[in-house]
Amino acid sequence: MALLDILHFPDPRLREVAKPVEQVDASVKQLVDDMFETMYDAPGIGLAAIQVNVPMRVITVDISEDQDEPLALINPEITSKDGIEEMKEGCLSVPGVFEMVQRADKITVKFLNRDGESVEMEAEGLLAVCIQHEIDHLDGKLFVDYLSTLKRQRIRTKLEKENRQRA
Ligand code: GNR
Ligand code: NI
């Protein structure tokens, strides 16, 4: 197990489009396990591999209070969306920023689990929002992209300064 470093906006590596996993082999399982450890440590309710500088279509999610409902989604695809949910979102790659975002309230998502089995699952509310947020990451998209240009620019300036101070 290992804790992985999380990239911060506006790092250009967060803008890459992640590649599909061809085979759920031992190295992918290791990545999933390291991502859970990193996500739980942060703590966050979701993590996309691209956030830890691995541009593959792998995400981890756990919205439970006790961190005991881990869900790994490999090559996830949303096959249906319904309704509208507005929620205040945050992102481990955009620390300290929380803003309202509108997304679908109910989704159906198809993916491979950690055992490489094909699964189709329905999700709603926070879980649906989280999965959509993570799949956006795989396509190089961040929740700040839904905000106004002015807000995003202010966030960029603030984080650039913080990133310089941490570097
Ligand atoms: O920890 C997280 N919380 C969260 C809250 C509302 C909507 C989405 C999220 S995901 C975020 C972790 C993260 O950055 N995942 O990419
Ligand atoms: Ni995020």
Coordinates of C-alpha atoms and ligand atoms in Angstrom, one line a residue:
M1 CA 0.0 0.0 0.0
A2 CA 1.1 3.5 -0.6
L3 CA -0.1 7.1 -0.3
L4 CA 0.0 8.9 -3.6
D5 CA 0.5 12.6 -4.3
I6 CA -2.5 14.5 -5.5
L7 CA -2.1 17.0 -8.4
H8 CA -3.6 20.5 -7.9
F9 CA -5.4 22.8 -10.3
P10 CA -4.2 24.4 -12.6
D11 CA -1.7 21.5 -13.2
P12 CA -2.0 20.7 -17.0
R13 CA -1.8 17.0 -16.3
L14 CA -5.3 17.2 -14.9
R15 CA -6.5 18.2 -18.4
E16 CA -5.4 14.9 -20.1
V17 CA -8.0 12.4 -21.3
A18 CA -7.4 9.2 -19.5
K19 CA -6.9 5.9 -21.4
P20 CA -9.2 2.9 -21.0
V21 CA -7.8 -0.1 -19.0
E22 CA -7.2 -3.0 -21.3
Q23 CA -6.9 -5.7 -18.6
V24 CA -7.6 -5.6 -14.9
D25 CA -4.3 -7.1 -13.9
A26 CA -2.3 -7.0 -10.6
S27 CA -0.9 -3.6 -11.4
V28 CA -4.4 -2.1 -11.8
K29 CA -5.6 -3.8 -8.5
Q30 CA -2.5 -2.3 -6.8
L31 CA -3.4 1.1 -8.2
V32 CA -7.0 0.7 -6.9
D33 CA -5.7 -0.2 -3.4
D34 CA -3.3 2.8 -3.3
M35 CA -6.1 5.1 -4.5
F36 CA -8.4 3.9 -1.7
E37 CA -5.6 4.5 0.8
T38 CA -5.0 8.0 -0.6
M39 CA -8.7 8.9 -0.8
Y40 CA -9.4 7.7 2.8
D41 CA -6.4 9.5 4.1
A42 CA -7.2 12.8 2.4
P43 CA -10.1 12.3 3.3
G44 CA -12.4 12.4 0.2
I45 CA -15.4 10.6 -1.1
G46 CA -14.0 10.0 -4.5
L47 CA -10.7 9.9 -6.4
A48 CA -9.8 9.6 -10.1
A49 CA -6.4 8.0 -11.1
I50 CA -5.6 11.1 -13.2
Q51 CA -5.5 13.1 -9.9
V52 CA -2.5 10.9 -8.8
N53 CA -0.9 11.4 -12.2
V54 CA -2.0 8.0 -13.6
P55 CA -3.9 8.8 -16.8
M56 CA -6.0 5.6 -16.8
R57 CA -9.8 5.3 -16.5
V58 CA -10.0 4.2 -12.9
I59 CA -11.9 5.8 -10.1
T60 CA -12.6 5.0 -6.4
V61 CA -15.6 6.1 -4.5
D62 CA -17.0 5.7 -1.0
I63 CA -19.7 8.0 0.3
S64 CA -20.3 6.1 3.6
E65 CA -19.5 7.7 6.9
D66 CA -17.4 4.8 8.1
Q67 CA -15.3 4.4 5.0
D68 CA -16.6 0.8 4.7
E69 CA -18.3 0.9 1.3
P70 CA -15.5 1.0 -1.2
L71 CA -16.5 1.1 -4.9
A72 CA -13.9 0.8 -7.7
L73 CA -15.1 1.7 -11.2
I74 CA -12.8 0.9 -14.1
N75 CA -13.7 2.2 -17.6
P76 CA -17.0 3.7 -16.3
E77 CA -19.6 4.8 -18.8
I78 CA -22.9 6.5 -17.9
T79 CA -25.7 4.8 -19.9
S80 CA -28.5 7.0 -18.6
K81 CA -29.1 10.2 -16.8
D82 CA -32.3 11.6 -15.2
G83 CA -33.3 14.6 -13.1
I84 CA -31.3 17.5 -11.8
E85 CA -29.4 17.8 -8.6
E86 CA -27.6 20.9 -7.4
M87 CA -24.9 20.3 -4.8
K88 CA -22.0 22.2 -3.2
E89 CA -18.9 20.4 -4.6
G90 CA -15.3 20.3 -3.6
C91 CA -12.3 18.6 -5.1
L92 CA -9.1 17.2 -3.7
S93 CA -7.3 18.8 -6.7
V94 CA -8.9 22.2 -5.9
P95 CA -8.3 22.4 -2.2
G96 CA -10.3 24.9 -0.1
V97 CA -12.9 25.7 -2.9
F98 CA -16.6 24.7 -2.6
E99 CA -19.2 25.8 -5.1
M100 CA -22.6 24.8 -6.3
V101 CA -22.7 22.6 -9.4
Q102 CA -25.7 21.2 -11.3
R103 CA -25.7 17.6 -12.4
A104 CA -28.0 14.7 -13.1
D105 CA -29.7 13.3 -10.0
K106 CA -30.0 9.7 -11.1
I107 CA -27.6 7.8 -13.4
T108 CA -27.0 4.3 -14.6
V109 CA -23.3 3.5 -14.9
K110 CA -21.6 0.5 -16.5
F111 CA -18.0 -0.4 -15.5
L112 CA -15.6 -3.2 -14.6
N113 CA -15.1 -3.8 -10.9
R114 CA -11.7 -4.6 -9.2
D115 CA -12.2 -8.3 -10.1
G116 CA -12.6 -7.3 -13.8
E117 CA -16.3 -8.2 -13.8
S118 CA -18.8 -6.1 -15.8
V119 CA -21.3 -4.4 -13.6
E120 CA -24.2 -2.1 -14.3
M121 CA -25.5 0.0 -11.3
E122 CA -28.0 2.8 -10.6
A123 CA -26.9 5.7 -8.4
E124 CA -28.7 8.8 -7.1
G125 CA -28.0 11.8 -5.0
L126 CA -24.5 12.2 -3.6
L127 CA -23.3 8.9 -5.1
A128 CA -24.5 9.9 -8.6
V129 CA -22.9 13.4 -8.2
C130 CA -19.6 11.9 -7.1
I131 CA -19.5 9.4 -9.9
Q132 CA -20.2 12.2 -12.5
H133 CA -17.5 14.4 -10.8
E134 CA -15.0 11.5 -11.1
I135 CA -15.8 10.6 -14.7
D136 CA -15.3 14.3 -15.6
H137 CA -11.8 14.0 -14.2
L138 CA -11.1 11.1 -16.7
D139 CA -12.1 13.4 -19.5
G140 CA -9.8 16.2 -18.2
K141 CA -12.7 18.2 -16.8
L142 CA -12.9 19.8 -13.3
F143 CA -15.9 21.1 -11.4
V144 CA -14.5 24.7 -11.7
D145 CA -15.2 24.4 -15.4
Y146 CA -18.9 24.8 -14.5
L147 CA -18.3 28.1 -12.8
S148 CA -18.0 31.6 -14.4
T149 CA -14.7 32.6 -16.1
L150 CA -14.3 35.2 -13.4
K151 CA -14.7 32.7 -10.5
R152 CA -12.4 30.2 -12.2
Q153 CA -9.7 32.9 -12.8
R154 CA -9.8 33.9 -9.2
I155 CA -9.5 30.3 -8.0
R156 CA -6.6 29.8 -10.5
T157 CA -4.7 32.8 -9.1
K158 CA -5.2 31.8 -5.5
L159 CA -4.1 28.2 -6.1
E160 CA -1.1 29.2 -8.3
K161 CA 0.1 31.2 -5.3
E162 CA -0.5 28.3 -2.9
N163 CA 1.2 25.8 -5.3
R164 CA 4.3 28.0 -5.5
Q165 CA 4.5 28.2 -1.7
R166 CA 4.2 24.4 -1.4
A167 CA 6.8 23.8 -4.1
Ligands
GNR1 O1 -14.2 14.5 -1.6 C1 -14.9 15.0 -2.4 N1 -16.1 15.5 -2.1 C2 -17.0 15.9 -3.1 C3 -18.2 16.6 -2.7 C4 -19.1 16.9 -3.5 C5 -19.0 16.6 -4.9 C6 -18.0 15.9 -5.3 C7 -17.0 15.5 -4.4 S1 -15.6 14.5 -5.0 C8 -14.4 15.0 -3.8 C9 -13.1 14.2 -4.0 C10 -12.5 14.5 -5.4 O2 -11.9 15.5 -5.7 N2 -12.7 13.6 -6.3 O3 -12.2 13.8 -7.6
NI2 NI -12.2 15.9 -7.8

